[in-house]
């Protein structure tokens, strides 16, 4: 009976699950996997494509970008505790975004004297053996496990896969001891665990009486609103929300949008600040949203009745949450909205439909005022060395199509991106749901890998650009032919730090002395040259009059297959 290493069966398990990519930063713990990959290549046997990433920050976020587009979690392979720690910030972001990923780390050998194949043979095997490697990512995973034996390699992979893909989706973590990967097993000892029988479970709709209750409230509503953030991870939910909003006259707001949740040219789209809507609402829907408003700044509205429909309605991973709702429904938003819409269409009379249409028409003045305010902001170009972010984003919007995809890590300049770059189609906008900066570079690469025919534009502040491990981003872009367009909004530091101090101490000493410890100024700040070192097209712009031409040249570069970076010197902090 033929025998193979655990690593061999491990690759079989990944392939059986349909894992397409192995985003990797390899080390001494992966020798058996490297040997098997070489064997499979020699034999012409297909396996998940290895994407080498010079830094784990790019690997984890690439996997996240790919999964955000496709819904299919991929594998990330990193080096012991060091690689796990480097991937930890990305795990935080993907956990908060509810994006599936299988993070795997090798483990330092546990035998010291050659007792087993793979035993310690290097100094680092002693220093890379912590007491609890899983603790590095435990707050950010749905499941963690250490592979104890090759006999259960396929079962462990299937279990991790099922958990990462089950609603709400999210990261899982598996550690792989070096000796375990090197173990030999006869084929007869290894069982298959097909995902058709051991696979994930997904959220569905709600009970008919709950759907009828929600519909009844909407049928009686005078001023219904909806607030959402990540409903758009399911493209079908975007269509369902817009249809229900038009049918019922619901004004829809996006709060810290992680995805595009409603077409921003919809007559029901109310913008990104729900305060005015909340003050007038009698019925409110919270739909796939973590933080619908900031309670410090939005007073309670006791006259409103709130229904919360969410894949994670209880917010089980938030120690404190604090938003009162009258009905909580843990379910798939697309399905529930479809259920409610079916009831509304069956029961609504002409008077209701006329009232809903009048309500939508009544928002036109508000919409026009908002459009005019945004256009007025875009008309203010700034000056040399201080380009206005709204002006820059409007110029970018003028050259993008609706199939182009925007990754937003502008942080304090997020609103100019949201307001000026108008997105109307699902999966053409992605924002940051967690608190870890430096996500957008790897995310853009993963999105480009999933959508090679779309332009992918990463908009990032200079502080976030530092965090993004840019040398790794553009090395991967070059090696794997993934041309992404990066716009660095360089305001000279971290505006968010300054703003946070001013919110708490508006009249403090830091404000009086302009001493916020957030500036990153130096004699040279040429971010575009970092990309140029790895084959990307790089350009800097500091004059508003040169913005359109610079954007045009960068887009021409990516259309020709070359990544591009535009450093724009915007209004300084």
XYZ file of C-alpha atoms in Angstrom:
573
model
C 0.000 0.000 0.000
C 1.518 3.396 -0.977
C 2.394 5.777 1.835
C 2.801 9.555 1.820
C 3.594 12.327 4.238
C 0.950 14.252 6.159
C 1.883 17.205 3.940
C 0.729 15.214 0.911
C -2.666 14.466 2.428
C -2.877 18.043 3.621
C -2.551 19.317 0.044
C -5.154 16.781 -1.018
C -7.461 18.109 1.682
C -7.054 21.704 0.521
C -7.758 20.652 -3.055
C -10.810 18.619 -2.016
C -12.237 21.758 -0.388
C -11.799 23.786 -3.565
C -9.158 26.076 -2.094
C -7.735 27.942 -5.075
C -4.890 29.962 -3.563
C -2.298 29.550 -0.862
C -1.080 33.041 0.055
C 2.250 32.280 1.649
C 5.275 33.526 3.505
C 7.297 30.381 4.127
C 9.892 29.326 6.668
C 11.763 26.409 8.177
C 8.520 24.928 9.510
C 7.167 24.281 6.012
C 9.825 21.950 4.609
C 7.481 18.981 4.134
C 4.886 21.109 2.374
C 7.530 22.602 0.090
C 8.805 19.109 -0.740
C 5.293 17.903 -1.570
C 4.534 20.945 -3.704
C 7.674 20.220 -5.698
C 6.646 16.564 -6.045
C 3.157 17.491 -7.211
C 4.589 19.952 -9.732
C 6.943 17.300 -11.103
C 4.034 14.886 -11.421
C 1.874 17.531 -13.110
C -0.715 17.344 -10.357
C -2.925 20.413 -9.745
C -2.875 22.080 -6.339
C -3.809 25.488 -4.916
C -1.664 28.170 -6.545
C 1.039 29.471 -4.243
C 1.190 33.285 -4.106
C 4.403 34.307 -2.366
C 4.026 37.486 -0.324
C 7.132 39.160 1.144
C 5.077 40.218 4.184
C 2.189 38.488 5.927
C 0.164 41.721 6.051
C -0.228 41.476 2.285
C -0.925 37.733 2.342
C -3.777 37.949 4.842
C -5.406 40.962 3.219
C -5.044 39.492 -0.277
C -6.979 36.478 0.912
C -9.538 38.843 2.400
C -9.940 40.820 -0.812
C -10.414 37.669 -2.844
C -12.990 36.319 -0.383
C -14.861 39.636 -0.204
C -15.491 39.452 -3.948
C -16.061 35.718 -4.376
C -17.379 34.644 -0.966
C -14.813 31.824 -1.022
C -12.316 31.809 1.822
C -8.738 30.978 0.871
C -5.704 29.628 2.717
C -2.863 31.696 4.129
C 0.331 29.944 5.205
C 2.717 31.800 7.528
C 5.838 31.101 9.540
C 5.382 30.021 13.187
C 4.632 32.692 15.819
C 6.424 35.467 13.941
C 4.240 35.119 10.850
C 1.122 34.699 12.966
C 1.910 37.946 14.771
C 2.466 39.760 11.470
C -0.871 38.465 10.195
C -2.672 39.303 13.440
C -3.751 42.803 12.460
C -5.234 41.469 9.234
C -7.055 38.784 11.185
C -8.594 41.543 13.306
C -9.797 43.372 10.187
C -11.224 40.258 8.523
C -12.873 39.122 11.748
C -14.687 42.447 12.079
C -15.572 42.313 8.359
C -16.885 38.736 8.725
C -14.723 37.568 5.847
C -13.620 33.916 5.729
C -9.937 32.985 5.716
C -7.993 29.900 6.790
C -4.789 31.099 8.462
C -2.262 28.303 8.960
C 1.068 28.527 10.708
C 3.782 25.957 11.012
C 5.059 25.216 14.509
C 8.591 24.835 15.732
C 9.593 21.167 16.125
C 8.904 19.661 19.533
C 11.658 17.000 19.364
C 15.209 18.145 20.090
C 17.544 15.267 19.254
C 16.460 13.817 15.937
C 13.919 11.419 17.396
C 11.500 12.089 14.503
C 11.767 13.388 10.953
C 11.582 17.174 11.129
C 13.276 17.417 14.539
C 14.980 20.663 15.562
C 18.013 21.514 13.444
C 18.244 25.287 13.766
C 18.684 27.925 16.478
C 15.347 29.571 15.649
C 13.451 26.391 16.507
C 14.160 27.128 20.154
C 13.157 30.800 20.130
C 10.056 30.395 17.934
C 8.268 28.016 20.273
C 5.898 30.077 22.501
C 3.706 28.619 25.204
C 0.465 29.497 23.397
C 0.793 30.350 19.701
C -2.977 30.502 19.267
C -3.229 33.357 21.758
C -1.745 35.663 19.116
C -4.995 35.537 17.116
C -7.525 33.999 19.504
C -9.656 37.165 19.840
C -10.088 37.222 16.054
C -10.986 33.640 15.131
C -14.063 31.442 15.136
C -12.005 28.276 15.616
C -8.428 27.277 16.316
C -6.725 23.905 16.365
C -3.319 22.290 16.349
C -3.049 19.368 13.951
C -2.180 16.419 16.219
C -1.674 13.761 13.532
C -1.756 13.309 9.790
C -4.525 10.773 10.235
C -6.974 13.637 10.861
C -5.461 16.167 8.430
C -8.422 16.126 6.056
C -10.967 16.099 8.863
C -9.343 19.086 10.558
C -9.260 21.027 7.300
C -12.903 20.265 6.576
C -13.883 21.349 10.083
C -11.982 24.632 9.790
C -13.437 25.244 6.332
C -16.983 24.614 7.517
C -16.603 27.059 10.370
C -14.972 29.840 8.355
C -17.686 29.684 5.668
C -20.653 29.342 8.042
C -22.652 32.489 8.805
C -21.400 34.783 10.097
C -18.258 33.935 8.161
C -14.841 34.694 9.586
C -11.223 33.650 10.104
C -10.065 30.329 11.528
C -6.580 29.279 12.612
C -4.717 25.984 12.307
C -1.167 25.344 13.503
C 0.962 22.584 12.005
C 3.844 20.991 13.935
C 6.814 20.204 11.718
C 7.082 16.562 12.789
C 3.351 16.071 12.142
C 3.708 17.290 8.560
C 6.617 14.909 8.009
C 4.813 11.789 9.296
C 4.243 8.972 6.765
C 0.836 7.310 6.439
C -0.481 4.566 4.246
C -3.328 5.679 2.001
C -5.673 3.206 3.693
C -5.359 5.161 6.958
C -6.644 8.429 5.492
C -10.374 9.054 5.204
C -12.134 11.624 3.065
C -14.445 14.233 4.598
C -16.341 15.796 1.687
C -17.751 19.274 2.365
C -21.094 18.130 0.959
C -21.516 16.116 4.165
C -19.360 18.085 6.607
C -19.682 21.577 5.158
C -20.832 25.025 6.269
C -24.287 26.199 7.279
C -25.800 29.476 6.134
C -28.330 31.878 7.565
C -31.771 31.862 6.008
C -34.923 33.891 6.401
C -37.147 34.427 9.397
C -40.426 32.939 10.592
C -43.488 34.047 8.601
C -45.029 35.809 11.613
C -41.844 37.866 12.098
C -41.764 38.850 8.425
C -45.430 39.794 8.674
C -44.760 41.916 11.773
C -41.996 43.845 9.992
C -44.226 44.314 6.943
C -47.125 45.538 9.096
C -44.908 48.149 10.730
C -43.733 49.387 7.340
C -47.285 49.486 6.001
C -48.233 51.756 8.917
C -45.062 53.863 8.925
C -44.994 57.591 8.265
C -41.222 58.094 8.223
C -39.349 54.768 7.904
C -35.571 54.690 7.635
C -32.929 51.988 7.285
C -29.287 52.069 8.361
C -26.763 49.566 7.049
C -23.035 48.970 6.745
C -22.170 45.524 5.408
C -25.391 44.225 3.866
C -23.695 44.584 0.481
C -21.335 41.683 1.086
C -24.175 39.778 -0.599
C -24.891 41.463 -3.961
C -28.445 40.142 -3.904
C -29.145 42.029 -0.701
C -28.321 45.327 -2.434
C -31.045 44.718 -4.996
C -33.495 43.567 -2.305
C -32.915 46.652 -0.147
C -33.369 49.090 -3.018
C -36.563 47.328 -4.133
C -38.066 47.388 -0.629
C -37.008 51.006 -0.097
C -38.694 52.113 -3.331
C -41.821 50.082 -2.575
C -42.227 51.466 0.948
C -40.573 54.871 0.717
C -37.736 54.009 3.111
C -34.852 56.445 3.346
C -31.599 54.446 3.496
C -28.418 55.601 5.195
C -24.996 53.965 5.179
C -23.045 54.096 8.434
C -19.311 53.494 8.022
C -20.021 51.449 4.886
C -17.806 48.414 4.465
C -19.502 47.573 1.153
C -21.791 49.409 -1.224
C -25.221 48.636 0.226
C -27.506 50.665 -2.027
C -26.853 52.408 -5.321
C -25.875 55.947 -4.420
C -27.962 57.368 -7.213
C -31.091 55.697 -5.813
C -33.825 58.177 -4.857
C -33.972 56.414 -1.482
C -30.284 56.890 -0.636
C -30.001 59.418 2.191
C -26.237 59.705 2.580
C -23.778 58.770 5.288
C -25.150 60.690 8.279
C -28.399 59.308 9.658
C -28.895 61.871 12.430
C -31.606 63.885 10.688
C -33.422 60.744 9.613
C -33.284 59.273 13.116
C -34.815 62.400 14.633
C -37.894 62.105 12.381
C -38.255 58.332 12.101
C -41.142 56.352 13.501
C -39.915 52.998 12.130
C -36.224 52.141 11.811
C -34.506 49.123 10.301
C -30.954 48.254 11.311
C -29.675 45.961 8.568
C -26.274 44.286 8.867
C -24.698 47.141 10.792
C -22.327 47.178 13.759
C -22.363 50.861 14.753
C -25.445 52.585 13.306
C -24.647 55.884 15.003
C -22.487 57.272 17.789
C -24.672 57.439 20.919
C -22.579 60.304 22.312
C -23.755 62.552 19.476
C -27.197 61.132 18.608
C -29.872 61.431 21.303
C -32.336 58.620 21.844
C -35.563 58.972 19.885
C -38.208 57.280 22.075
C -40.881 57.614 19.424
C -39.115 55.278 17.007
C -39.601 51.519 16.863
C -36.426 49.697 15.793
C -36.071 46.315 14.118
C -32.610 44.804 13.746
C -32.015 42.190 11.034
C -28.413 41.022 10.961
C -26.328 37.934 10.337
C -24.926 38.724 13.808
C -27.773 40.498 15.573
C -26.510 39.897 19.114
C -22.983 41.191 18.302
C -21.490 38.257 20.172
C -17.921 39.504 19.715
C -18.559 43.014 21.076
C -18.137 43.050 24.880
C -20.344 46.169 24.997
C -22.775 47.275 22.290
C -25.600 49.463 23.586
C -28.232 49.980 20.848
C -31.803 49.324 21.959
C -34.031 47.521 19.473
C -37.615 46.321 19.724
C -37.171 43.281 17.491
C -33.938 41.392 16.857
C -33.746 38.919 13.973
C -30.615 36.890 13.316
C -30.968 35.972 9.648
C -29.837 36.673 6.117
C -30.888 40.204 5.166
C -31.445 39.436 1.501
C -33.865 36.637 2.358
C -35.735 38.562 5.055
C -36.093 41.678 2.904
C -37.445 39.475 0.119
C -39.978 37.940 2.507
C -41.131 41.362 3.676
C -41.287 42.740 0.142
C -43.515 39.869 -0.971
C -45.977 40.632 1.832
C -45.922 44.371 1.137
C -46.635 43.857 -2.555
C -49.519 41.551 -1.744
C -51.118 43.772 0.885
C -50.287 47.363 -0.079
C -53.173 49.377 -1.482
C -53.153 52.361 -3.802
C -53.183 54.799 -0.886
C -50.032 53.234 0.592
C -48.225 53.269 -2.745
C -49.150 56.892 -3.345
C -47.981 57.817 0.137
C -44.643 56.005 -0.404
C -44.159 57.722 -3.764
C -44.931 61.118 -2.208
C -42.417 60.440 0.538
C -39.686 59.630 -1.991
C -40.562 62.705 -4.043
C -40.381 64.805 -0.883
C -36.715 63.888 -0.458
C -35.769 65.378 -3.802
C -35.004 68.797 -2.336
C -32.802 67.195 0.306
C -31.069 65.136 -2.373
C -30.500 68.164 -4.567
C -29.134 70.129 -1.625
C -26.757 67.293 -0.830
C -25.648 67.018 -4.476
C -25.065 70.772 -4.641
C -23.075 70.725 -1.402
C -20.888 67.918 -2.723
C -20.407 69.693 -6.049
C -19.479 72.916 -4.272
C -16.834 71.060 -2.262
C -15.442 69.571 -5.483
C -15.128 73.055 -7.001
C -12.680 74.156 -4.291
C -9.374 72.991 -5.741
C -7.051 74.054 -2.951
C -3.634 75.427 -3.754
C -0.138 74.270 -4.602
C 1.042 71.831 -1.932
C -2.465 71.609 -0.481
C -4.836 70.008 -2.995
C -8.370 69.749 -1.618
C -9.313 66.061 -1.150
C -12.845 66.602 -2.502
C -11.409 68.154 -5.662
C -8.983 65.277 -6.131
C -11.647 62.604 -5.574
C -14.043 64.341 -7.972
C -11.314 64.382 -10.622
C -10.793 60.649 -10.050
C -14.528 60.002 -10.250
C -14.629 61.718 -13.649
C -12.264 59.080 -15.059
C -13.652 55.940 -13.439
C -16.386 53.678 -14.733
C -19.084 52.029 -12.638
C -17.377 48.631 -12.915
C -14.174 50.008 -11.395
C -13.635 49.029 -7.773
C -12.622 51.453 -5.023
C -10.843 50.367 -1.830
C -11.158 53.190 0.706
C -8.513 53.632 3.418
C -8.526 57.413 3.387
C -9.564 57.446 7.092
C -10.062 61.155 7.905
C -10.651 61.815 4.211
C -13.168 58.983 3.924
C -16.111 61.333 3.331
C -14.551 62.977 0.255
C -14.056 59.484 -1.177
C -17.624 58.436 -0.347
C -19.229 61.665 -1.531
C -17.212 62.363 -4.652
C -16.589 58.874 -6.073
C -20.116 57.751 -6.843
C -20.600 53.994 -6.814
C -23.829 52.437 -8.042
C -23.100 48.721 -8.440
C -22.600 46.000 -5.825
C -19.025 45.039 -4.975
C -17.519 48.238 -6.384
C -16.687 49.731 -2.986
C -14.903 48.332 0.060
C -14.051 50.106 3.296
C -12.382 49.262 6.593
C -14.530 47.517 9.203
C -11.780 46.919 11.746
C -9.252 49.228 13.336
C -6.063 47.992 11.682
C -4.544 50.378 9.157
C -2.580 49.115 6.174
C -5.298 46.820 4.823
C -6.014 48.407 1.449
C -2.873 47.409 -0.465
C -3.244 43.669 0.057
C -7.014 43.953 -0.258
C -6.659 45.654 -3.643
C -4.410 42.842 -4.877
C -6.885 40.189 -3.760
C -9.773 42.028 -5.405
C -7.769 42.346 -8.630
C -6.992 38.633 -8.521
C -10.725 37.915 -8.251
C -11.758 40.536 -10.836
C -8.914 40.785 -13.352
C -11.100 42.687 -15.823
C -11.880 45.558 -13.443
C -9.750 48.520 -12.549
C -8.971 48.454 -8.827
C -8.217 51.768 -7.129
C -6.731 51.900 -3.632
C -7.132 55.273 -1.893
C -5.018 55.520 1.239
C -3.659 58.161 3.570
C 0.071 58.536 3.997
C -0.130 57.061 7.497
C -2.006 54.013 6.206
C 0.439 53.674 3.325
C 3.295 53.265 5.829
C 1.345 50.470 7.553
C 0.548 48.654 4.305
C 4.058 47.180 3.824
C 4.188 48.787 0.362
C 7.354 47.062 -0.822
C 5.490 43.774 -0.440
C 2.385 45.140 -2.178
C 4.218 46.189 -5.341
C 6.518 43.175 -5.372
C 3.420 40.960 -5.507
C 1.738 43.224 -8.062
C 4.768 42.861 -10.321
C 5.389 39.144 -9.837
C 1.790 38.054 -10.415
C 0.677 40.679 -12.935
C -1.855 42.462 -10.733
C -1.846 46.128 -11.749
C -3.601 48.198 -9.088
C -3.799 51.987 -8.877
C -2.850 53.528 -5.536
C -3.667 57.127 -4.669
C -1.796 58.315 -1.578
C -3.476 61.298 0.078
C -0.413 62.793 1.735
C -1.416 65.272 4.418
C 1.800 64.891 6.397
C 0.720 62.520 9.153
C -2.243 61.173 11.082
C -5.150 63.606 11.042
C -7.190 61.114 13.078
C -4.823 61.529 16.036
C -5.151 65.306 15.959
C -8.933 65.169 15.594
C -9.306 62.750 18.499
C -7.367 65.079 20.815
C -9.489 68.041 19.739
C -12.722 66.159 20.411
C -11.722 65.525 24.023
C -9.607 68.646 24.700
C -10.860 71.304 22.251
C -9.342 74.097 24.350
C -6.398 72.157 25.712
C -2.678 72.792 25.647
C -2.129 70.493 22.656
C -4.619 72.587 20.675
C -3.103 75.877 21.800
C 0.449 74.785 20.989
C -0.430 72.722 17.900
C 1.429 69.829 19.529
C -0.346 66.605 18.537
C 2.632 64.296 17.840
C 0.972 63.184 14.617
C 3.108 64.752 11.895
C 5.357 62.628 9.713
C 7.134 65.330 7.790
C 10.682 65.004 6.497
C 12.857 66.517 3.842
C 11.688 63.908 1.335
C 8.308 62.176 1.084
C 8.233 60.339 -2.237
C 5.937 57.396 -1.734
C 5.678 56.799 -5.460
C 9.374 55.901 -5.596
C 8.766 52.907 -3.335
C 6.454 51.500 -5.980
C 8.808 52.414 -8.818
C 11.487 50.270 -7.194
C 9.241 47.270 -7.914
C 8.261 48.077 -11.471
C 5.239 50.297 -10.871
C 4.593 53.636 -12.531
C 5.043 56.433 -10.000
C 4.075 60.083 -10.082
C 3.585 62.890 -7.574
C 1.245 65.839 -7.867
C 1.050 68.942 -5.701
C -0.694 71.431 -8.011
C -4.469 71.148 -8.484
C -4.061 72.054 -12.132
C -2.010 68.918 -12.749
C -4.348 66.431 -11.050
C -6.419 65.324 -14.063
C -3.363 64.692 -16.222
C -1.620 62.722 -13.487
C -4.676 60.510 -12.958
C -4.926 59.946 -16.702
C -1.306 58.803 -16.944
C -1.673 56.454 -13.973
C -4.825 54.880 -15.394
C -3.067 54.437 -18.721
C -0.284 52.583 -16.907
C -2.619 50.138 -15.174
C -4.595 49.620 -18.380
C -1.275 48.628 -19.951
C -0.634 46.113 -17.146
C 1.597 48.164 -14.838
C 0.728 49.047 -11.239
C 0.677 52.775 -10.543
C 1.069 55.049 -7.524
C 0.038 58.697 -7.429
C 1.198 60.673 -4.401
C -1.037 63.715 -3.978
C -0.023 66.431 -1.548
C -3.386 67.335 -0.031
C -4.408 69.860 2.612
C -1.953 69.325 5.483
C -3.137 68.394 8.944
